Amino acid sequence: MQGTPGLHVVGVRHHSPACARVVAHTLQTVRPRHVLIEGPADMNARLDELLLPHELPLAIFSSYRDEARTHASWTPFCAYSPEWVALTEGKAAGAQVRFMDLPAWDKSFHGVRNRYSDGERRTTRLIETLCRKLGLEGMDALWDHLFEQPCELEALAERLRVYFGSFRSEEEATESDLRREAFMLEYVEAALALGDGPVVVVCGGFHAPVLARATVKPGATFPTPPSHPSARSYLVPYSFRRLDSFTGYESGMPSPAFYQAVWELGPEKAPEHMLRAAVERLRGRGQHVSSADLIAASVMAEGLGRLRSHSALARSDLLDGMAAALVKDALDVALPWTTRGVLSPDTDPLLVEVLRAFSGERTGRLSDLTPRPPLLADVERVLTSHDLRPQGRARKVNVELREPSHLERSRALHRLRVLGIPGFTRDTGPTFPTEPVLQESWTVTPSEDFISWVIEASGWGPTLEAAATGRLEEALLQAGPDLGKLALLLAESLFTGSKGLAQRVLEAVAAQALHEPDLARLGTALERLLSVWRHDVLLGAQGSTEVGAIIAAAFDRGLWLLEQLDGPALPADEGQLRAVAALRDTLRFAGRALGLDETHAAAVFERRLADLRAPPAVRGAALGALWSLSRFSDEASAEAAAIRATRAAARPSILGDFLAGLFRLAREQVVRAPPVTAVLDEVLRELPQEDFLVALPALRLAFGFFPPQEKEDIARTLLSLHGKEPSGARALIRLEVDPAIVAAGTALDEEVEQVLARYGLLRPAREVRDDA
């Protein structure tokens, strides 16, 4: 694309072998003095790092943090990336090579995780029109049809110029596009102003028509890229898996192994190579692929290619042919290569393996001379000091939290987990640091992405502790007023040993506790705060006045929210029941120490128990709270109140939910009260079969709160009530068949009886007894 003498603009699609060939041809033909590439201009002083003897693919990872926003993104390169070809071939030809775009962390890239993404322009009017006219499905098939077929490079360059010119005339540029193009134009004008030789510009095709209009402006100089103290950029190894659109990367081309073969072998030989690679993978995974299947796939692909006027098989030809020949059953979802994004879980497993072969297993490797961020050295030091280095195979690491050295090891592992560093998985351990679980079990495994992820995590801080804290600090900003998220963050800050962050989380909880609108979220926070106040030694919060004040405020707010709950037909909500339990436990363990108004709290529970507008589970929970707090004059009075409330709730639509609340809060009391068990037995036996089936799901939830031993105790009581031997209780609670199957069978029996009765085929009960 040429207008101003000496200016040659090559519009490209990112990660396109055809465009990479055009770039290489242009450089060889023009022999430019300057090569300007769409890429982060803040890396210009470090281009030598990119040109070290790396193994592709690789990426520039950029991060940024200030009080207003954070940013993390990648600028990836593989061998067939036009930008990479421009960089390496331009340098080899002795040209002055520069990136000319704004830094990846600039606000123009807000929300962009990959600089070379084209996701927002894959469904434009032009593309949809062309796909409809040519009978093609999606942008990828269209691109292959128009540009990745064998073609003379001069003709291909002209075809690209027309295509991108039409594309730009059809689509309106965004404010970010215009800001970036203005910056890139300054680079082009500065290179032209030097007047010392041809200028080749390599940029995304959407920007090419604008940059081609650049003119010579005497005295123009190269602009200084924006800078910020927190901005960081490092080279990281990348992989074909991460580059592939089917794992979520929304950029130029999918199936990187296929296009790597196109780049290395040419579009004519690549399909045969990939067909062989796919079949080898299928056979390696135990899939039977016969020679006849292979021949059928090849013939089918060749036929589709001819039908589509392709001189060489396109990616979609080959994939369609393999799907037609190898998939024997009907497909539940559309062929995955007709769309973009992560594969549907309903994709045929055979096609999943084919696409993995087309994706490839290649992983980049950085030269040993590549500058590394300080975080990588710190992580390696921490792993060595705690004997956590991944070895040849997965291994178990057990941690005793009572020992100081093991506690530091646990914190290191949690910091790695928080940062998302692959290879460190916690299998067992406490969900909150103050739980009485004193052991953790982790699995440490080698990961090919380990170094890449550590370098990417360096945007959060220079040391493992600082980076994990920085990551959680951002999560704190994103959590806003959500008490549930704040409670989880409190746990994370304690696990990682971030004392300062834990204090800030507590301050955020205190600010939100007075205004939280959701009882379940408040209950989760109150439960965590109470645990910290009772057991924490890490922060010195055990018995602390500050935490106690937060608990008192959350407790008052929780009682107010509890009184607002209405819905006589609402099912049991585990979050709400957990919140009532947290209110009860706060009274039980901290009521006197914090000066909580126990009389007011008991009155709230009493009103909720008596209020028929309250959800049945809340009424049951209120009764359970009063009972477990010993708010009745004696045990007989408590049992009498439970019996009255149970009889009042003996309707199939609410009985199970009421009992769920009661059992959640007063499980132990119910087990020790045979009269209550007797009434439950009576109420359930009196339910007609149809009503029992209605109540059954909620009843299963309710009785699920009892552990096996307590279920056995209830069974003993029931057997005694019916004159049976209590020793058979254990067999009574162990069904050999899933309860859901029993319920379904009972429902079927009821339906059969109704049909028999409808047609007069059901014998009267008296006749049945006489026959007996």
Coordinates of C-alpha atoms in Angstrom, one line a residue, residues 288-728:
H288 CA -9.3 -46.8 16.7
V289 CA -8.6 -45.0 13.4
S290 CA -8.3 -47.5 10.5
S291 CA -6.5 -47.0 7.2
A292 CA -10.0 -47.0 5.6
D293 CA -11.0 -44.1 7.9
L294 CA -7.8 -42.2 7.0
I295 CA -8.5 -42.7 3.3
A296 CA -12.1 -41.6 3.7
A297 CA -11.1 -38.5 5.6
S298 CA -8.5 -37.6 2.9
V299 CA -11.0 -38.2 0.1
M300 CA -13.7 -36.3 1.8
A301 CA -11.4 -33.3 2.5
E302 CA -10.2 -33.3 -1.2
G303 CA -13.7 -33.3 -2.4
L304 CA -14.7 -30.4 -0.2
G305 CA -11.6 -28.5 -1.3
R306 CA -12.5 -28.9 -4.9
L307 CA -16.1 -28.0 -4.2
R308 CA -14.9 -24.8 -2.6
S309 CA -12.5 -24.0 -5.4
H310 CA -9.4 -24.4 -3.3
S311 CA -6.1 -25.3 -4.9
A312 CA -4.7 -26.5 -1.6
L313 CA -6.7 -27.9 1.3
A314 CA -7.8 -25.2 3.8
R315 CA -8.0 -25.9 7.5
S316 CA -11.8 -26.1 7.4
D317 CA -11.6 -28.5 4.4
L318 CA -9.4 -30.9 6.4
L319 CA -11.4 -30.6 9.6
D320 CA -14.8 -31.0 7.9
G321 CA -13.4 -34.1 6.0
M322 CA -12.2 -35.7 9.2
A323 CA -15.4 -35.0 11.1
A324 CA -17.4 -36.5 8.2
A325 CA -15.3 -39.6 8.0
L326 CA -14.4 -40.3 11.7
V327 CA -17.5 -39.2 13.7
K328 CA -20.0 -42.0 13.5
D329 CA -22.7 -40.6 15.8
A330 CA -24.9 -37.5 15.4
L331 CA -23.3 -34.3 16.7
D332 CA -25.0 -32.5 19.6
V333 CA -23.4 -29.2 18.9
A334 CA -22.2 -27.3 15.8
L335 CA -18.7 -28.1 14.5
P336 CA -16.4 -26.1 16.8
W337 CA -14.3 -24.5 14.1
T338 CA -17.4 -22.7 12.7
T339 CA -17.3 -20.4 15.7
R340 CA -14.8 -19.0 18.2
G341 CA -14.2 -19.4 21.9
V342 CA -13.6 -22.2 24.4
L343 CA -14.8 -25.6 23.2
S344 CA -18.3 -26.7 24.3
P345 CA -18.3 -29.5 26.9
D346 CA -20.7 -31.3 24.5
T347 CA -18.1 -31.4 21.7
D348 CA -17.4 -35.0 20.4
P349 CA -14.3 -36.3 22.2
L350 CA -12.8 -37.4 18.9
L351 CA -13.1 -33.8 17.6
V352 CA -11.5 -32.5 20.8
E353 CA -8.5 -34.6 20.2
V354 CA -8.3 -33.6 16.5
L355 CA -8.4 -29.9 17.5
R356 CA -5.7 -30.5 20.1
A357 CA -3.5 -32.0 17.4
F358 CA -4.1 -28.8 15.3
S359 CA -3.3 -26.7 18.4
G360 CA 0.0 -28.4 19.0
E361 CA 2.1 -28.9 22.1
R362 CA 4.9 -26.4 21.4
T363 CA 6.1 -24.3 24.3
G364 CA 8.5 -21.4 24.0
R365 CA 11.7 -21.1 25.8
L366 CA 13.6 -17.9 26.7
S367 CA 17.3 -17.5 26.2
D368 CA 19.3 -17.8 29.3
L369 CA 20.5 -14.2 28.6
T370 CA 17.0 -12.8 29.0
P371 CA 16.7 -10.3 31.9
R372 CA 14.3 -11.7 34.5
P373 CA 12.2 -9.9 37.0
P374 CA 13.3 -10.0 40.7
L375 CA 10.1 -12.0 41.5
L376 CA 11.4 -15.1 39.6
A377 CA 14.6 -15.1 41.7
D378 CA 12.7 -14.7 44.9
V379 CA 10.3 -17.5 44.0
E380 CA 13.2 -19.8 43.2
R381 CA 14.8 -18.9 46.6
V382 CA 11.6 -19.6 48.5
L383 CA 11.0 -22.9 46.7
T384 CA 14.6 -24.0 47.5
S385 CA 14.4 -22.9 51.2
H386 CA 11.2 -24.8 51.8
D387 CA 12.0 -27.9 49.7
L388 CA 9.1 -27.1 47.3
R389 CA 10.8 -27.3 43.9
P390 CA 8.8 -29.3 41.4
Q391 CA 10.7 -32.5 40.5
G392 CA 10.3 -35.0 37.7
R393 CA 6.8 -36.1 38.8
A394 CA 4.0 -35.1 41.1
R395 CA 4.7 -35.4 44.8
K396 CA 2.8 -34.9 48.0
V397 CA 3.8 -32.2 50.5
N398 CA 2.3 -32.4 54.0
V399 CA 2.3 -29.4 56.3
E400 CA 1.9 -29.3 60.1
L401 CA 0.5 -25.9 60.9
R402 CA 1.6 -26.1 64.6
E403 CA 5.3 -25.9 63.6
P404 CA 6.7 -22.4 62.8
S405 CA 8.8 -23.7 59.9
H406 CA 5.9 -25.5 58.4
L407 CA 3.7 -22.5 58.9
E408 CA 6.1 -20.5 56.7
R409 CA 6.0 -23.2 54.1
S410 CA 2.2 -23.1 54.1
R411 CA 2.2 -19.3 53.6
A412 CA 4.6 -19.7 50.7
L413 CA 2.3 -22.3 49.1
H414 CA -0.7 -20.1 49.6
R415 CA 1.0 -17.1 48.0
L416 CA 1.8 -19.2 45.0
R417 CA -1.8 -20.4 44.8
V418 CA -3.1 -16.8 45.1
L419 CA -0.9 -15.8 42.2
G420 CA -2.2 -18.6 40.1
I421 CA 1.3 -20.2 39.7
P422 CA 0.7 -23.6 38.2
G423 CA 2.0 -26.7 39.9
F424 CA 0.8 -26.1 43.5
T425 CA -2.6 -27.6 44.5
R426 CA -3.9 -27.8 48.0
D427 CA -5.8 -31.1 48.4
T428 CA -6.9 -30.9 52.1
G429 CA -6.7 -28.3 54.9
P430 CA -8.8 -25.8 56.8
T431 CA -11.1 -23.4 54.9
F432 CA -10.4 -20.7 57.4
P433 CA -7.1 -20.3 59.3
T434 CA -8.7 -20.4 62.7
E435 CA -10.3 -23.8 62.2
P436 CA -9.0 -26.6 64.5
V437 CA -7.6 -28.4 61.4
L438 CA -3.8 -28.5 61.9
Q439 CA -2.6 -30.2 58.7
E440 CA -2.6 -29.4 55.0
S441 CA -1.8 -31.6 52.1
W442 CA -0.5 -30.2 48.8
T443 CA 0.4 -31.7 45.4
V444 CA 3.5 -30.2 43.8
T445 CA 3.8 -31.0 40.1
P446 CA 6.2 -29.8 37.3
S447 CA 4.6 -27.3 34.8
E448 CA 5.8 -26.1 31.5
D449 CA 4.2 -22.7 32.1
F450 CA 5.8 -22.2 35.5
I451 CA 8.4 -19.6 34.5
S452 CA 5.9 -17.8 32.3
W453 CA 3.3 -17.4 35.0
V454 CA 5.9 -16.3 37.6
I455 CA 7.1 -13.6 35.2
E456 CA 3.5 -12.5 34.6
A457 CA 2.9 -12.4 38.3
S458 CA 5.8 -10.0 38.7
G459 CA 3.4 -7.2 37.9
W460 CA 2.1 -7.5 41.4
G461 CA 5.4 -7.1 43.2
P462 CA 9.1 -7.9 43.3
T463 CA 8.9 -10.6 46.0
L464 CA 6.5 -13.5 46.5
E465 CA 5.0 -12.0 49.6
A466 CA 4.6 -8.5 48.0
A467 CA 3.1 -10.0 44.8
A468 CA 0.6 -12.1 46.7
T469 CA -0.4 -9.1 48.8
G470 CA -0.7 -6.9 45.7
R471 CA -2.9 -9.5 44.0
L472 CA -5.2 -9.6 47.1
E473 CA -5.1 -5.8 47.3
E474 CA -6.6 -5.6 43.9
A475 CA -9.2 -8.2 44.9
L476 CA -10.1 -5.9 47.8
L477 CA -10.7 -3.0 45.5
Q478 CA -12.9 -5.2 43.3
A479 CA -14.8 -6.7 46.2
G480 CA -16.4 -3.3 46.9
P481 CA -19.1 -3.6 49.6
D482 CA -19.7 -7.4 49.1
L483 CA -19.3 -8.8 52.6
G484 CA -19.1 -12.4 51.3
K485 CA -16.1 -11.5 49.1
L486 CA -14.6 -9.6 52.0
A487 CA -14.9 -12.6 54.3
L488 CA -13.1 -14.8 51.7
L489 CA -10.4 -12.1 51.4
L490 CA -9.9 -12.1 55.1
A491 CA -9.2 -15.9 55.0
E492 CA -6.8 -15.4 52.1
S493 CA -4.9 -12.6 53.9
L494 CA -4.5 -14.9 57.0
F495 CA -3.4 -17.9 54.9
T496 CA -0.7 -15.8 53.2
G497 CA 0.4 -14.0 56.3
S498 CA -0.5 -10.5 55.0
K499 CA -1.2 -8.8 58.3
G500 CA -1.6 -5.3 56.9
L501 CA -4.1 -6.5 54.3
A502 CA -6.0 -8.4 56.9
Q503 CA -6.4 -5.2 58.9
R504 CA -7.7 -3.3 55.8
V505 CA -10.2 -6.1 55.1
L506 CA -11.4 -5.8 58.7
E507 CA -11.8 -2.1 58.2
A508 CA -13.8 -2.7 55.0
V509 CA -16.0 -5.2 56.8
A510 CA -16.7 -2.7 59.6
A511 CA -17.7 -0.1 57.1
Q512 CA -20.1 -2.4 55.3
A513 CA -21.6 -4.2 58.3
L514 CA -23.9 -1.3 59.1
H515 CA -25.4 -1.3 55.5
E516 CA -25.2 -4.9 54.3
P517 CA -28.6 -5.8 52.7
D518 CA -28.1 -9.5 52.4
L519 CA -28.5 -11.7 55.5
A520 CA -26.5 -14.6 54.0
R521 CA -23.5 -12.5 53.2
L522 CA -23.6 -10.8 56.6
G523 CA -23.8 -14.2 58.2
T524 CA -20.7 -15.5 56.4
A525 CA -18.8 -12.4 57.5
L526 CA -20.0 -12.7 61.1
E527 CA -19.0 -16.3 61.2
R528 CA -15.5 -15.4 60.1
L529 CA -15.1 -12.5 62.4
L530 CA -16.2 -14.5 65.4
S531 CA -13.7 -17.2 64.5
V532 CA -10.9 -14.5 64.3
W533 CA -12.0 -12.9 67.6
R534 CA -12.0 -16.3 69.4
H535 CA -9.0 -18.0 68.0
D536 CA -6.7 -15.8 66.0
V537 CA -3.1 -15.3 67.1
L538 CA -1.6 -14.2 63.8
L539 CA -3.0 -10.7 63.9
G540 CA -3.3 -10.5 67.7
A541 CA -7.1 -10.2 67.1
Q542 CA -8.1 -12.8 69.7
G543 CA -10.3 -11.0 72.1
S544 CA -9.5 -7.7 70.4
T545 CA -11.7 -4.7 71.2
E546 CA -11.6 -3.5 67.5
V547 CA -12.8 -6.8 66.1
G548 CA -15.3 -7.1 68.9
A549 CA -16.9 -3.8 67.9
I550 CA -17.2 -5.0 64.3
I551 CA -18.9 -8.2 65.5
A552 CA -21.3 -6.2 67.7
A553 CA -22.3 -4.0 64.7
A554 CA -22.7 -7.0 62.4
F555 CA -24.8 -8.8 65.0
D556 CA -27.2 -5.9 65.4
R557 CA -27.5 -5.6 61.6
G558 CA -28.1 -9.3 61.3
L559 CA -30.9 -9.3 63.8
W560 CA -32.6 -6.4 61.9
L561 CA -32.2 -8.3 58.5
L562 CA -33.6 -11.5 60.1
E563 CA -36.8 -9.6 61.1
Q564 CA -37.3 -8.5 57.5
L565 CA -37.4 -11.9 55.9
D566 CA -40.8 -12.8 54.6
G567 CA -42.0 -15.6 52.4
P568 CA -44.2 -18.3 53.9
A569 CA -43.7 -20.5 50.8
L570 CA -39.9 -20.0 50.4
P571 CA -37.7 -23.1 50.5
A572 CA -34.9 -23.5 52.9
D573 CA -31.9 -21.3 52.1
E574 CA -28.6 -22.7 53.5
G575 CA -27.0 -19.2 53.5
Q576 CA -29.8 -17.8 55.7
L577 CA -29.7 -20.8 58.0
R578 CA -25.9 -20.3 58.3
A579 CA -26.5 -16.7 59.2
V580 CA -29.0 -17.6 62.0
A581 CA -26.4 -20.0 63.3
A582 CA -23.8 -17.3 63.2
L583 CA -26.1 -15.0 65.2
R584 CA -26.7 -17.8 67.7
D585 CA -23.0 -18.6 68.1
T586 CA -22.2 -14.9 68.5
L587 CA -24.5 -14.8 71.5
R588 CA -23.3 -18.1 72.8
F589 CA -19.5 -17.4 72.7
A590 CA -19.3 -13.6 72.7
G591 CA -22.5 -12.2 74.1
R592 CA -21.4 -11.4 77.6
A593 CA -17.9 -10.3 76.7
L594 CA -19.2 -7.9 74.0
G595 CA -22.2 -6.7 76.0
L596 CA -24.7 -7.9 73.4
D597 CA -28.4 -7.5 74.2
E598 CA -29.4 -11.2 74.7
T599 CA -32.9 -10.3 75.7
H600 CA -33.5 -8.3 72.5
A601 CA -32.0 -11.2 70.4
A602 CA -34.2 -13.8 72.1
A603 CA -37.2 -11.6 71.4
V604 CA -36.4 -11.4 67.7
F605 CA -36.1 -15.2 67.6
E606 CA -39.4 -15.6 69.4
R607 CA -41.2 -13.2 67.0
R608 CA -39.7 -15.1 64.0
L609 CA -40.9 -18.4 65.4
A610 CA -44.5 -17.1 65.8
D611 CA -44.7 -15.1 62.6
L612 CA -46.5 -17.1 59.9
R613 CA -45.2 -14.7 57.2
A614 CA -41.6 -15.8 57.9
P615 CA -40.0 -18.6 55.7
P616 CA -40.7 -22.0 57.3
A617 CA -36.9 -22.7 57.6
V618 CA -36.4 -19.4 59.4
R619 CA -39.2 -20.2 61.8
G620 CA -37.5 -23.6 62.5
A621 CA -34.1 -22.0 62.9
A622 CA -35.5 -19.4 65.3
L623 CA -36.9 -22.3 67.4
G624 CA -33.5 -24.1 67.2
A625 CA -31.7 -20.9 68.3
L626 CA -33.9 -20.5 71.3
W627 CA -33.6 -24.1 72.3
S628 CA -29.8 -24.3 71.8
L629 CA -29.4 -21.1 73.8
S630 CA -31.5 -22.6 76.7
R631 CA -34.0 -19.8 76.5
F632 CA -36.8 -22.0 77.8
S633 CA -37.4 -22.5 81.5
D634 CA -36.5 -26.2 81.4
E635 CA -36.1 -29.0 78.9
A636 CA -39.7 -30.1 79.2
S637 CA -40.9 -26.6 78.1
A638 CA -38.5 -26.6 75.2
E639 CA -39.7 -30.0 74.0
A640 CA -43.3 -28.9 74.4
A641 CA -42.6 -25.8 72.3
A642 CA -40.9 -27.9 69.6
I643 CA -43.8 -30.3 69.5
R644 CA -46.4 -27.5 69.1
A645 CA -44.3 -25.8 66.4
T646 CA -43.8 -29.1 64.5
R647 CA -47.5 -29.9 64.6
A648 CA -48.3 -26.4 63.3
A649 CA -45.9 -26.9 60.4
A650 CA -47.2 -30.4 59.5
R651 CA -48.1 -29.4 55.9
P652 CA -46.3 -31.2 53.2
S653 CA -45.2 -28.0 51.4
I654 CA -43.4 -26.6 54.5
L655 CA -42.7 -29.4 56.9
G656 CA -39.3 -30.4 55.5
D657 CA -38.2 -26.7 55.3
F658 CA -39.2 -26.1 58.9
L659 CA -37.4 -29.1 60.1
A660 CA -34.3 -28.1 58.1
G661 CA -34.1 -24.9 60.1
L662 CA -34.8 -26.7 63.4
F663 CA -32.2 -29.4 62.8
R664 CA -29.6 -26.9 61.5
L665 CA -29.7 -25.0 64.8
A666 CA -30.7 -27.6 67.4
R667 CA -29.6 -30.9 66.0
E668 CA -28.2 -32.2 69.3
Q669 CA -31.2 -31.1 71.3
V670 CA -33.6 -32.9 68.9
V671 CA -31.6 -36.2 69.2
R672 CA -31.8 -36.0 73.0
A673 CA -35.6 -35.4 73.0
P674 CA -37.5 -38.7 72.3
P675 CA -41.0 -37.0 72.6
V676 CA -40.1 -34.8 69.7
T677 CA -39.0 -37.8 67.6
A678 CA -42.3 -39.5 68.5
V679 CA -44.3 -36.5 67.2
L680 CA -42.2 -36.4 64.0
D681 CA -42.9 -40.1 63.5
E682 CA -46.6 -39.5 64.1
V683 CA -46.8 -36.5 61.7
L684 CA -45.0 -38.3 59.0
R685 CA -47.0 -41.5 59.3
E686 CA -50.3 -39.5 59.0
L687 CA -49.2 -37.9 55.7
P688 CA -51.0 -39.4 52.7
Q689 CA -48.6 -41.0 50.2
E690 CA -49.0 -38.2 47.7
D691 CA -48.3 -35.5 50.4
F692 CA -45.3 -37.5 51.7
L693 CA -43.8 -37.5 48.2
V694 CA -44.3 -33.7 48.0
A695 CA -42.5 -33.3 51.3
L696 CA -39.7 -35.8 50.7
P697 CA -37.0 -33.6 49.0
A698 CA -37.1 -31.1 51.8
L699 CA -37.2 -33.8 54.4
R700 CA -34.1 -35.4 52.9
L701 CA -32.3 -32.0 53.2
A702 CA -33.4 -31.6 56.8
F703 CA -32.3 -35.1 58.0
G704 CA -29.1 -34.6 56.0
F705 CA -27.9 -32.3 58.9
F706 CA -27.6 -35.4 61.2
P707 CA -24.3 -37.3 61.0
P708 CA -24.6 -41.1 60.8
Q709 CA -24.3 -41.7 64.6
E710 CA -27.1 -39.3 65.4
K711 CA -29.3 -40.8 62.6
E712 CA -28.7 -44.2 64.3
D713 CA -29.8 -42.7 67.7
I714 CA -33.0 -41.5 66.1
A715 CA -33.6 -44.9 64.5
R716 CA -33.2 -46.5 67.9
T717 CA -35.8 -44.3 69.4
L718 CA -38.2 -45.0 66.5
L719 CA -37.7 -48.8 66.9
S720 CA -38.4 -48.6 70.6
L721 CA -41.6 -46.6 69.9
H722 CA -42.8 -49.4 67.6
G723 CA -41.9 -52.2 69.9
K724 CA -38.9 -53.3 67.9
E725 CA -35.4 -54.2 68.9
P726 CA -33.2 -51.1 68.9
S727 CA -30.2 -53.1 67.9
G728 CA -31.4 -53.1 64.4

